[in-house]
Tab-separated table of C-alpha atoms in Angstrom:
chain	number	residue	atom	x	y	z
A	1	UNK	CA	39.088	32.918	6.295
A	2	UNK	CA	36.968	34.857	9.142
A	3	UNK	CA	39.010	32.864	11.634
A	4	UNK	CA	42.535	33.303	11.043
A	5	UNK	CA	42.039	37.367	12.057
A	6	UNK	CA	40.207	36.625	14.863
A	7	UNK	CA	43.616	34.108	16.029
A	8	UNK	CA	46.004	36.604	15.231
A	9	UNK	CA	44.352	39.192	17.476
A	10	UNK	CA	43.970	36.981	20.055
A	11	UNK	CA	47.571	35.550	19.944
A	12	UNK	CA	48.435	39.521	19.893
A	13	UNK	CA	46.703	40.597	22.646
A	14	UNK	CA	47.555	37.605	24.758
A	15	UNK	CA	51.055	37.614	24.100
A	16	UNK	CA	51.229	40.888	24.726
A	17	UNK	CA	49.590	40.724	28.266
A	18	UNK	CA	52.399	37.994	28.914
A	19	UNK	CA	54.831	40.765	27.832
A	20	UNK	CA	52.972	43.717	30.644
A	21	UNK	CA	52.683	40.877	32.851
A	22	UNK	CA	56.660	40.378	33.102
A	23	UNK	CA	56.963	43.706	33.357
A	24	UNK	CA	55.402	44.077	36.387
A	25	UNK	CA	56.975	41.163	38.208
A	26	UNK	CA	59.975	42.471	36.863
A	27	UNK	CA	59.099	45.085	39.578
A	28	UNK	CA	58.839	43.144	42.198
A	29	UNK	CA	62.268	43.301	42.548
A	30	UNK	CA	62.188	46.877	43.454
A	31	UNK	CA	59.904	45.812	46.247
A	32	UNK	CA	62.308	42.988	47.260
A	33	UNK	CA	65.353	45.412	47.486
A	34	UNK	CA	63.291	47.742	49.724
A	35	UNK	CA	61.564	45.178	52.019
A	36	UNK	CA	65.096	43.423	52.692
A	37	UNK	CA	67.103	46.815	53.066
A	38	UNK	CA	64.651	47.855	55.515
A	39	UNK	CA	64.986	44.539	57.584
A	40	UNK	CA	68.825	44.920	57.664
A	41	UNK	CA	71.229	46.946	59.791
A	42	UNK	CA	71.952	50.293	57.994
A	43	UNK	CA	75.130	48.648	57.371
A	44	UNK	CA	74.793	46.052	55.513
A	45	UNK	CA	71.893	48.002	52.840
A	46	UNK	CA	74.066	48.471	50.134
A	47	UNK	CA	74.896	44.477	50.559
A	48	UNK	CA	71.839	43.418	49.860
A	49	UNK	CA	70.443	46.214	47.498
A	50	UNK	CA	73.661	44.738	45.428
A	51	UNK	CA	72.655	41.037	46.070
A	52	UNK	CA	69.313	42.404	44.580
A	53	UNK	CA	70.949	43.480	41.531
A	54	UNK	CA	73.072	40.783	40.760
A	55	UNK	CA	70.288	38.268	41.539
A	56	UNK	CA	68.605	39.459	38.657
A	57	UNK	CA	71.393	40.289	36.511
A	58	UNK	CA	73.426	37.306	37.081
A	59	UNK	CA	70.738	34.950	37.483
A	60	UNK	CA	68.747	35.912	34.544
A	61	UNK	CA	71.319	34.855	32.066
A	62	UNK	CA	72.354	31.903	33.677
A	63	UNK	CA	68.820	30.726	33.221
A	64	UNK	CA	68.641	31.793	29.412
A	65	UNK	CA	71.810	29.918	29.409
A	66	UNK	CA	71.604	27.286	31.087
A	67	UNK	CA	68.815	27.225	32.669
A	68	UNK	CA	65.647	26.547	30.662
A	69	UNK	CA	67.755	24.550	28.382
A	70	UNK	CA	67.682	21.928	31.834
A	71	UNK	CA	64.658	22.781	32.250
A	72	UNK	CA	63.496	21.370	29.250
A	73	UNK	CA	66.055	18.492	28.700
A	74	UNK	CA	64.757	17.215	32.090
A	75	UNK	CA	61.093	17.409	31.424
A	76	UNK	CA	61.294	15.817	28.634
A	77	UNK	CA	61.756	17.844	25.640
A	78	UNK	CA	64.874	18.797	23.516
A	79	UNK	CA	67.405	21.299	25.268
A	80	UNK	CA	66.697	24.586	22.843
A	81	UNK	CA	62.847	23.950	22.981
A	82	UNK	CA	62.166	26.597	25.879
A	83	UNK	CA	63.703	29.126	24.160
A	84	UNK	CA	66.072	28.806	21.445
A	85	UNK	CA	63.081	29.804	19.141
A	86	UNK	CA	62.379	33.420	17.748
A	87	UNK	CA	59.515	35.948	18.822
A	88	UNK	CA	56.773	34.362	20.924
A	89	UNK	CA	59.563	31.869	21.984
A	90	UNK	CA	61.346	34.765	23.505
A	91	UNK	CA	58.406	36.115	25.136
A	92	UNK	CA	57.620	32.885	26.590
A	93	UNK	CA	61.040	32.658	28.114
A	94	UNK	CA	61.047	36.049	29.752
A	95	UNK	CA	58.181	34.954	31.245
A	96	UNK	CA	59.628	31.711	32.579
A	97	UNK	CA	62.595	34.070	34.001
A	98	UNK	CA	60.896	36.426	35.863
A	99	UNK	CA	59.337	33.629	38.214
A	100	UNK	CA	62.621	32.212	38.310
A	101	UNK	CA	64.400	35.364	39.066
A	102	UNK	CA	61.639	35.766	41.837
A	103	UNK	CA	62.469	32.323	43.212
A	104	UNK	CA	66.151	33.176	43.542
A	105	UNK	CA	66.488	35.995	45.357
A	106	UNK	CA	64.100	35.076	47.907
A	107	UNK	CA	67.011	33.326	49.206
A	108	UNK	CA	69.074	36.299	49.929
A	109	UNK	CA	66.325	37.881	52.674
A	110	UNK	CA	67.682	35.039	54.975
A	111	UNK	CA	71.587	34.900	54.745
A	112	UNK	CA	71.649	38.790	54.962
A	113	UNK	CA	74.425	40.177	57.294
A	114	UNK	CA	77.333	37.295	57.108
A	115	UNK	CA	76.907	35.725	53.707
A	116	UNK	CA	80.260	36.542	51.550
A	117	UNK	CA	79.186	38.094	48.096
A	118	UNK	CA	80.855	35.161	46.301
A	119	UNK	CA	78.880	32.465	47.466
A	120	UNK	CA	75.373	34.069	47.265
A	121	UNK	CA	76.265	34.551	43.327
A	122	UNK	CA	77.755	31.251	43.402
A	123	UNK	CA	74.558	29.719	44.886
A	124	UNK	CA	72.299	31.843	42.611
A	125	UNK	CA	74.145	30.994	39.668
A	126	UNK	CA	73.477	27.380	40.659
A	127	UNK	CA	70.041	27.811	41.388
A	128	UNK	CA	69.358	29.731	38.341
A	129	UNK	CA	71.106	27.084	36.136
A	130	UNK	CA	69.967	23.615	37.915
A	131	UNK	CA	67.413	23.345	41.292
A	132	UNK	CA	64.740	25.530	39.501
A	133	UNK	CA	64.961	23.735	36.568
A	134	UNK	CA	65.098	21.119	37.731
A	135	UNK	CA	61.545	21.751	39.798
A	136	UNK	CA	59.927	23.065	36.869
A	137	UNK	CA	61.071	20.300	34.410
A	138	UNK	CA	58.909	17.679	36.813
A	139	UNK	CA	55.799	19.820	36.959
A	140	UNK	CA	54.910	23.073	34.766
A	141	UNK	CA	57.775	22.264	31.879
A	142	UNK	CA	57.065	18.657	31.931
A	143	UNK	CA	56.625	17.751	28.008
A	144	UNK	CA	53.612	15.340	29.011
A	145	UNK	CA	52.810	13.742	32.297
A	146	UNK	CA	54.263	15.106	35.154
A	147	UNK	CA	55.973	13.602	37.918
A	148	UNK	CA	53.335	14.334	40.720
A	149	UNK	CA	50.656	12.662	38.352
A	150	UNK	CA	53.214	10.058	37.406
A	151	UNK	CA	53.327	8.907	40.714
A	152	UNK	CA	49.921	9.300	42.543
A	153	UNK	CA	47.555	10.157	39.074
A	154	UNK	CA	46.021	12.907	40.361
A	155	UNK	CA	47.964	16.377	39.091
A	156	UNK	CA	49.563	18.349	41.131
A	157	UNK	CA	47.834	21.749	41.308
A	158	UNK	CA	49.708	25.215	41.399
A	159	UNK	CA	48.787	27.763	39.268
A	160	UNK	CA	51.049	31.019	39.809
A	161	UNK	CA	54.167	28.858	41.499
A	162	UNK	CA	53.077	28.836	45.614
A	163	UNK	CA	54.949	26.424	45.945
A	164	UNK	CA	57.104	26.258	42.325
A	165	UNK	CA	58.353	29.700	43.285
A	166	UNK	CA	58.051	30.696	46.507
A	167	UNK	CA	57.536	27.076	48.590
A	168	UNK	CA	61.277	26.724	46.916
A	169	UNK	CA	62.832	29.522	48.085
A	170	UNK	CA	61.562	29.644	51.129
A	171	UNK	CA	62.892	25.947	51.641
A	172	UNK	CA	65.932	27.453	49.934
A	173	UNK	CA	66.513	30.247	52.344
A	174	UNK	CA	65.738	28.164	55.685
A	175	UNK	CA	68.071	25.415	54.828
A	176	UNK	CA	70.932	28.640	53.574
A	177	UNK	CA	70.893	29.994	57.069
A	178	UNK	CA	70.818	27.467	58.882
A	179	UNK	CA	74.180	26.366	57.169
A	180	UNK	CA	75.484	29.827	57.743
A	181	UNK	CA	74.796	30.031	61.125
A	182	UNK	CA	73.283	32.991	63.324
A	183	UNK	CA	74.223	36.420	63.020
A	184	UNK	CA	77.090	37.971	66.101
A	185	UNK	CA	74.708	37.994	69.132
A	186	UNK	CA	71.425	37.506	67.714
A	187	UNK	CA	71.195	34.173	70.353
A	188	UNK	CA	72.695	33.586	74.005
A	189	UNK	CA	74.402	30.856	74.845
A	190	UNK	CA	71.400	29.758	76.898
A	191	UNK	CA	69.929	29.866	73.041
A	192	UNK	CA	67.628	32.597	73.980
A	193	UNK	CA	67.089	35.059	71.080
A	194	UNK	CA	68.606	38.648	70.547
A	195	UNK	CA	66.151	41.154	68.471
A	196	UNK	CA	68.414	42.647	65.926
A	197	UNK	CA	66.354	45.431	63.838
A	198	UNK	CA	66.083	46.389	60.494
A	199	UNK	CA	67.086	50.041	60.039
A	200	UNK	CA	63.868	50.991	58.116
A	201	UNK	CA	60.437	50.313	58.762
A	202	UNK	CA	59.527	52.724	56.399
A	203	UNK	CA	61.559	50.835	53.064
A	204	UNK	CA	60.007	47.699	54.492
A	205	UNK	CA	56.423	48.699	54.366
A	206	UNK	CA	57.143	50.055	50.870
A	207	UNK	CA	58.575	47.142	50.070
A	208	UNK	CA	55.705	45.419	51.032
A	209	UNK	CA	53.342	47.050	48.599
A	210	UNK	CA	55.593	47.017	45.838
A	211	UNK	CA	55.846	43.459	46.441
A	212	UNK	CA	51.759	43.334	46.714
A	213	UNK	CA	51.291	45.784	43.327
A	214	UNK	CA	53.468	43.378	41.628
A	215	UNK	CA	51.867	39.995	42.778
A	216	UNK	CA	48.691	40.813	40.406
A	217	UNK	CA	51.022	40.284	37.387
A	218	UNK	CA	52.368	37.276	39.403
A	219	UNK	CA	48.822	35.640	39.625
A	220	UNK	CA	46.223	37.624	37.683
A	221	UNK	CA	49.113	37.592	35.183
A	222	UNK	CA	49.701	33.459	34.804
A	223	UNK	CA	46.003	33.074	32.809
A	224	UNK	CA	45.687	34.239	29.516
A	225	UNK	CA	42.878	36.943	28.903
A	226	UNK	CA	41.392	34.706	25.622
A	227	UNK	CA	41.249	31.721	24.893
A	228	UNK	CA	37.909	30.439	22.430
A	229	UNK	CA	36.196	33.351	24.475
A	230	UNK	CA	37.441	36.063	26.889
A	231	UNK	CA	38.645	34.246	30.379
A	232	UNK	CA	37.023	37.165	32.501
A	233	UNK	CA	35.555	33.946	34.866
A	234	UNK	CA	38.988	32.757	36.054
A	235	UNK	CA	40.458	36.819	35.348
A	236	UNK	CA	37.898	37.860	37.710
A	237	UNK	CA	38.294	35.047	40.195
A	238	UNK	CA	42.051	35.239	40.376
A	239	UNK	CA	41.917	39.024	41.445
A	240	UNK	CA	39.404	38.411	43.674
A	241	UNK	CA	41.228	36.080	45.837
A	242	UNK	CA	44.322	37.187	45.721
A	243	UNK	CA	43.043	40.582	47.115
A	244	UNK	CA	41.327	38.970	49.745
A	245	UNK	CA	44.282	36.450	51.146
A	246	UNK	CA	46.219	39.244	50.960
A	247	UNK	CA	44.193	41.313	53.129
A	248	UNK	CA	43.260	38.285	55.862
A	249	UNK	CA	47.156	37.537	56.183
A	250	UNK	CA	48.119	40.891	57.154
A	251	UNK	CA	45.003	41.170	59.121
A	252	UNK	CA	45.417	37.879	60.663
A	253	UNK	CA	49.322	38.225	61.699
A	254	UNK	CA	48.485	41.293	63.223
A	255	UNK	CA	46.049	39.557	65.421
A	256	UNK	CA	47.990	36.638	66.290
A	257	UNK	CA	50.791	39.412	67.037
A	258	UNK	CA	48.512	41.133	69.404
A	259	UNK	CA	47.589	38.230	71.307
A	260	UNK	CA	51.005	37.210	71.904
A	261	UNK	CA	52.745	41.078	73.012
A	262	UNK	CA	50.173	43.039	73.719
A	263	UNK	CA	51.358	45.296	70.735
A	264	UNK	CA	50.141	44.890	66.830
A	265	UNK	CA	54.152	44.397	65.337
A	266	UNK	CA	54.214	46.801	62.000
A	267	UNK	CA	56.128	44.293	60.559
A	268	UNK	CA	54.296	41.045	61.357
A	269	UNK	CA	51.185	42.821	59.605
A	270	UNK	CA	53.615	43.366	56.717
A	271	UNK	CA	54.990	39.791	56.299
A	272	UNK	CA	51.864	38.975	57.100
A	273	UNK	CA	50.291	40.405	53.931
A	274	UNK	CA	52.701	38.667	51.702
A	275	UNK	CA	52.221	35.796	53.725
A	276	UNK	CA	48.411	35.755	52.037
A	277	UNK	CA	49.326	36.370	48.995
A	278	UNK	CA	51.885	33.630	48.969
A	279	UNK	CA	49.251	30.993	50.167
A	280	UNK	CA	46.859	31.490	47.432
A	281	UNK	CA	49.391	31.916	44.687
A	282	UNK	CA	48.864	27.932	44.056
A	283	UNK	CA	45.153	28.010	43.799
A	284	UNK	CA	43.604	31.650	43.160
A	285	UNK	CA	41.832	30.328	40.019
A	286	UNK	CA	39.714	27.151	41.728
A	287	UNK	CA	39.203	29.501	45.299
A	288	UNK	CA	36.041	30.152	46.667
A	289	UNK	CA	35.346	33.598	48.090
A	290	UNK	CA	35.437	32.248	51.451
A	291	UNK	CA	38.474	29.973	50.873
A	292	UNK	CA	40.218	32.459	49.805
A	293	UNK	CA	39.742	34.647	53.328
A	294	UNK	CA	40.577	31.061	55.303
A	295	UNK	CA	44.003	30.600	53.036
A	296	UNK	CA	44.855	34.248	53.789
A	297	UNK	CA	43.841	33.516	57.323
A	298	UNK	CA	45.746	30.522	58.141
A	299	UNK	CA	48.741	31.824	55.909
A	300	UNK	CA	49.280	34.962	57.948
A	301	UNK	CA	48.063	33.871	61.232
A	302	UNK	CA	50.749	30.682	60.998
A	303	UNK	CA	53.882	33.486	60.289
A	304	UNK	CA	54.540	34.757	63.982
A	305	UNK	CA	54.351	31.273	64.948
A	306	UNK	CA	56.412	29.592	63.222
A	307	UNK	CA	59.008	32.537	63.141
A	308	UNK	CA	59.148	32.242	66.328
A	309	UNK	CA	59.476	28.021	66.061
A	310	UNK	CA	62.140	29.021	63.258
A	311	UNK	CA	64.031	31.384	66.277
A	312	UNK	CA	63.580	29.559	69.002
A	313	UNK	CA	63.207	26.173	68.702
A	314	UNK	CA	65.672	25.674	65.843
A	315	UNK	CA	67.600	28.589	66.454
A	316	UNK	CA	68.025	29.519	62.909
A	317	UNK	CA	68.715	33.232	61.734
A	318	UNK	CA	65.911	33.899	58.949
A	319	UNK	CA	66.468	37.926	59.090
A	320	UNK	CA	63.579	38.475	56.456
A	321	UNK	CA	61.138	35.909	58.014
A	322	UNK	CA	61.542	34.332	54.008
A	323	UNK	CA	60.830	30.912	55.445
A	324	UNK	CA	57.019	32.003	57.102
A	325	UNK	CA	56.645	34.036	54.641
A	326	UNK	CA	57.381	32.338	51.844
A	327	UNK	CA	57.819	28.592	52.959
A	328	UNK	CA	55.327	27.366	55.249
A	329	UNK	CA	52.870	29.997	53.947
A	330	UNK	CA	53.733	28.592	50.079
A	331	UNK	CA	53.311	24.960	51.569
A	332	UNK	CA	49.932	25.498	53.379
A	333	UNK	CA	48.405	27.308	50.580
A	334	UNK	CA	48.753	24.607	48.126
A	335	UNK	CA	48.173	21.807	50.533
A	336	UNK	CA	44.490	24.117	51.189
A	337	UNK	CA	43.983	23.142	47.477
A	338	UNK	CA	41.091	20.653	47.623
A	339	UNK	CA	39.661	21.932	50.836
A	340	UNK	CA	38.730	24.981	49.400
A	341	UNK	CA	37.899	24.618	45.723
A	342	UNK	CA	34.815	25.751	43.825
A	343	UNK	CA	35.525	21.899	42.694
A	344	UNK	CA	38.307	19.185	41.589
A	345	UNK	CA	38.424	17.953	38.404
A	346	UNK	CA	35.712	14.557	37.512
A	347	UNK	CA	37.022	11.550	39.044
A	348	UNK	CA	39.577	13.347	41.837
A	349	UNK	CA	38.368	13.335	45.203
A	350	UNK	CA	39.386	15.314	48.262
A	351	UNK	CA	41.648	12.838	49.516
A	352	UNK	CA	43.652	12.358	46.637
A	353	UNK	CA	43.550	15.080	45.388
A	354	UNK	CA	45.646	16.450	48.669
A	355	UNK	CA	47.682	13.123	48.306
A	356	UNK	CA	48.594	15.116	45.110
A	357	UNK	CA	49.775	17.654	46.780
A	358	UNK	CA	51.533	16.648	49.636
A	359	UNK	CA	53.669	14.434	47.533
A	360	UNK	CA	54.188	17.593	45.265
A	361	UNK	CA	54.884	19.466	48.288
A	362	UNK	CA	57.767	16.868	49.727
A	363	UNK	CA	59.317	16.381	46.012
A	364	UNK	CA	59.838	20.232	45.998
A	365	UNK	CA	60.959	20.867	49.317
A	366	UNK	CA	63.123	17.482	49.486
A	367	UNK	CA	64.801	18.171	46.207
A	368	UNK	CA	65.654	22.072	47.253
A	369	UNK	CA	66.689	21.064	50.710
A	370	UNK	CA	69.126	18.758	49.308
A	371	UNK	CA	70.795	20.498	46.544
A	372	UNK	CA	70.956	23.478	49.033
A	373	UNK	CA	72.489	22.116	51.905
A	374	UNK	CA	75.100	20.107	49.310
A	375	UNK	CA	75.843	23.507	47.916
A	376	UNK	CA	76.383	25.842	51.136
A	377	UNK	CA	77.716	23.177	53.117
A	378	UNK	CA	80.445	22.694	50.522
A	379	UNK	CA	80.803	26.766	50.482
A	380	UNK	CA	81.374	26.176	54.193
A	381	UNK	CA	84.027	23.299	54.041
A	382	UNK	CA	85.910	25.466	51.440
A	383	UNK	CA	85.498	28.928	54.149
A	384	UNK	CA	83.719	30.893	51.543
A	385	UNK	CA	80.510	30.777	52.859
A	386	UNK	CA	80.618	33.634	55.198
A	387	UNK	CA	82.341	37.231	56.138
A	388	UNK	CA	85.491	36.903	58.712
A	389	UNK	CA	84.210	38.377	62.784
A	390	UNK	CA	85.370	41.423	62.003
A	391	UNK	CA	83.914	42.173	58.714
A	392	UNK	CA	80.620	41.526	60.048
A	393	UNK	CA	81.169	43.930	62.913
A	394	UNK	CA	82.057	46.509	60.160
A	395	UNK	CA	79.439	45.977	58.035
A	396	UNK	CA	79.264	44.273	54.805
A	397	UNK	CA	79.069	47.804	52.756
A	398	UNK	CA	82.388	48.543	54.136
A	399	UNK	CA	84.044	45.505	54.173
A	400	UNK	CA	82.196	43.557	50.333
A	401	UNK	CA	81.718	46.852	48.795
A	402	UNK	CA	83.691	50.093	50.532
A	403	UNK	CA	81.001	52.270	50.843
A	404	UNK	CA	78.369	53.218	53.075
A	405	UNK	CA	74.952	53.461	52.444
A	406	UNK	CA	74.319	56.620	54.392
A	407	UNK	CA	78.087	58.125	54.815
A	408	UNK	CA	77.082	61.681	56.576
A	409	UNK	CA	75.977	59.741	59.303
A	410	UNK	CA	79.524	57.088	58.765
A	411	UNK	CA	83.072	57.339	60.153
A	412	UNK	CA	83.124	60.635	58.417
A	413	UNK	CA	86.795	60.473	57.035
A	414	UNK	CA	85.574	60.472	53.618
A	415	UNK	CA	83.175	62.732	53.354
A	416	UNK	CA	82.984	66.365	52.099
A	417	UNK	CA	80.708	69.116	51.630
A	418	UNK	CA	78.627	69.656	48.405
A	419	UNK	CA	81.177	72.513	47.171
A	420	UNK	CA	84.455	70.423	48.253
A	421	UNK	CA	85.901	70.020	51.845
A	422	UNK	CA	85.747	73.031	53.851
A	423	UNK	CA	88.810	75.280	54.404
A	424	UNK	CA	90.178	75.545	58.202
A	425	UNK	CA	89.183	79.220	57.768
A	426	UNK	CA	85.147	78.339	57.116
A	427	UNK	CA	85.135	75.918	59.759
A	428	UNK	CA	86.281	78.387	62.014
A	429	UNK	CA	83.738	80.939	61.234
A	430	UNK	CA	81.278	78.605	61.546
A	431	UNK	CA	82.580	77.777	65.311
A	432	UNK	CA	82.624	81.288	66.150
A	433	UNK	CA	78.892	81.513	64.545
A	434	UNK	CA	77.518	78.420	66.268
A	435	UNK	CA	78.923	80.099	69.433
C-alpha cells in the first residue's frame, strides 16, 4: 500500500519531464529557422522560414498519422500501439514526434535556394510517414530484438538519436542536393567553388544557441529522472558531456579553420559547436569526461574538412553544411561508442561492439540514401524538383511566396509609408528640405 504512491509520483514527475522535455526541442525549431535564414541569401529567408513551418506543421501530423502507426507495424507491434492509446500514450508520442520533426527538417538546410515548395513538403511528408519509421521500427521501436542485434548480437548503441536523428538527415540532405544540383554560379565550369553568403551572421549565431539551449532536452531529456531511485548518475553524466563536446567542436573547427585561412571563420566555430553536440548525442550517457572532449574534438575538427570534400571533391551544394554537421559528425560520434565508454555491457568487447555500430551506421545511412535518391530523383524526372532559372535569380520569396523578407530595402513598388503612400506634395517638401 506504501508503494503504489510512491509509483504514481514517480510516473508523474517522469512523465511530466517527458512533457518539458518536448517542449524544449519543440524549440529547436526556432533555432533551425534562424541558423538556416541566416545562411541564405536575403532572398530566399522567407522560403525557408516557411519550409520551417510547414516541416513541423505538415510533418507532425503525417507522423501521428501515418507515421508511428509504420513505425510500429514494422517493428513489430500492432499499427495503433505507438499511439492510438489515451494520456501517457499521447505523451509518449509527442515525444517520438519531436525527434522526428527534428530529423525532417534537417533536410531543408541543404536544398535551400532552388528546391520548389512542393517537393520539399512532398519529401517531408514522405519522410515523416515512411524512412523515419521505418529507421526507428528496426532499432528504438523495435517490439523485441532489434535488427542491429539481430544481425551481429551485440546492440546497437544510440541513446538521444546521433545517428537515428541526425546521422539520417544528414544522409538525407547530402543525397537531396546532390539530386538537385548546385545553386546558379556557386561552381565554375573548371568545378572550382563560388562562396555564396548567408545574409546574416547574426540569425545564424542565434540560431546556433537556440539550437545548443534546446539540445539539453534533446539528450539530458531522453533519460528519465527516476526510475527505483533518482537517475542523477546518468542525469549528471549526460549534461556533462554534452556541454563539453559541444564546447571542443566549436573550439576545434575554429582551429582547424585557422590553420587552413589564416582567419578563425564565425561560422565554422558555429557549425562547429553543433557539430559536438551531434557526435555525442549517441553516447552522452556511457562517455567518459575525456571522451567526451575527444568526440567533440574529432566531431568539429572533421566539419571544415569534409565541407570542403563535400564542395570540392563532389561538388555538391550543402548551403547549411547539414551533411558535416549533422552526417559525418552523427556517424563518427556513434562509431566513437566503444572507444570511449566508462564500459560495454558483460560479454561485448571493443571490437564488436563497434561491429555493432558500423553495421547500424550502414543500415541507416543505406536505407535513407536509397529511399531519398528514389524520391527526389523521381521529383526530378517529373520537373518538380526545382525553381525555373529565373525564379531562382528572383528569389524564392518572390517567386514561391510574393513577398520579400525585408521589402524597404526590395524593388520598392509596393511599399508605402507607415501613414499610407506619400502625396506628390510631401515628397516635394521633403526634396526641397533634403536640399
Amino acid at each position: 500500500m506504501v508503494l503504489a504512491p510512491l509509483q504514481v509520483t514517480a510516473e508523474a514527475l517522469n512523465f511530466t519531464w517527458i512533457l518539458m522535455v518536448s517542449f524544449l526541442i519543440f524549440f529547436m525549431h526556432a533555432g533551425f529557422a534562424m541558423l538556416e535564414a541566416g545562411q541564405v541569401r536575403s532572398k530566399n529567408v522567407a522560403n525557408q522560414l516557411t519550409k520551417n513551418l510547414l516541416t513541423w506543421s505538415i510533418g507532425v501530423v503525417v507522423f501521428f498519422l501515418i507515421g508511428s502507426g509504420v513505425a510500429s507495424l514494422a517493428g513489430g507491434a500492432d499499427w495503433g500501439a505507438a499511439y492510438l492509446a489515451s494520456g501517457t500514450g499521447w505523451i509518449n508520442w509527442l515525444y517520438g514526434a519531436v525527434f522526428a520533426m527534428t530529423g525532417a527538417t534537417i533536410v531543408s538546410g541543404a536544398v535551400a535556394g532552388r528546391a520548389k515548395l512542393r517537393a520539399y513538403v512532398t519529401y517531408t511528408i514522405l519522410l515523416a510517414g515512411v524512412i523515419y519509421p521505418v529507421v526507428i521500427a528496426f532499432t528504438w521501436s523495435a517490439a523485441e530484438t532489434g535488427l542491429v542485434e539481430q544481425l551481429t548480437g551485440v546492440a546497437f548503441t544510440d541513446f538521444a538519436g546521433g545517428m537515428i536523428v541526425h546521422g539520417m538527415g544528414g544522409v538525407a540532405g547530402l543525397t537531396a542536393a546532390a539530386v538537385l544540383g548546385p545553386r546558379m554560379g556557386r561552381f565554375n565550369e573548371d568545378g572550382s567553388a563560388n562562396v555564396i553568403p548567408g545574409h546574416s551572421m547574426t540569425f545564424a549565431v542565434l540560431g546556433t544557441l537556440i539550437l545548443a539551449f534546446g539540445w539539453y532536452g534533446f539528450n539530458v531529456g531522453t533519460s528519465a529522472i527516476i526510475g527505483d531511485a533518482f537517475l542523477g548518475e546518468q542525469l549528471g553524466r549526460v549534461a556533462m558531456t554534452t556541454t563539453l563536446s559541444m564546447a571542443m567542436g566549436a573550439i576545434a573547427a575554429g582551429g582547424v579553420a585557422w590553420a587552413q585561412t589564416g582567419k578563425v571563420d564565425t561560422l565554422y566555430v558555429a557549425n562547429g559547436l553543433l557539430a559536438g553536440l551531434v557526435g555525442i548525442t549517441a553516447i552522452p550517457h556511457t562517455t567518459t569526461w575525456w571522451g567526451a572532449l575527444l568526440v567533440g574534438i574529432v566531431s568539429g575538427a572533421q566539419l571544415p574538412i569534409v565541407f570542403k570534400f563535400v564542395e570540392s571533391t563532389l561538388n555538391i551544394d550543402d548551403v547549411c553544411a547539414v551533411f558535416p554537421v549533422h552526417g559525418s559528425a552523427g556517424i563518427i560520434g556513434t562509431l566513437m561508442y566503444p572507444f570511449v565508454a566508462v564500459s560495454l555491457p558483460e560479454g561485448v568487447s571493443i571490437g564488436s561492439a563497434f561491429i555493432a555500430q558500423a553495421v547500424g551506421v550502414f543500415l541507416i545511412g543505406g536505407w535513407t540514401l536509397t529511399a531519398t535518391a528514389i524520391i527526389w530523383l523521381a521529383l526530378k524526372a517529373l520537373g518538380e524538383s526545382r525553381v525555373t532559372p529565373e525564379h531562382e535569380q528572383e528569389g524564392l520569396d518572390v517567386s514561391e511566396h510574393g513577398v520579400e523578407t525585408y521589402p524597404e530595402f526590395g524593388s520598392g513598388d509596393s511599399v508605402v509609408a507607415d501613414g499610407g503612400i506619400m502625396s506628390e506634395d510631401i515628397k516635394a517638401t521633403r526634396g526641397s528640405n533634403d536640399d
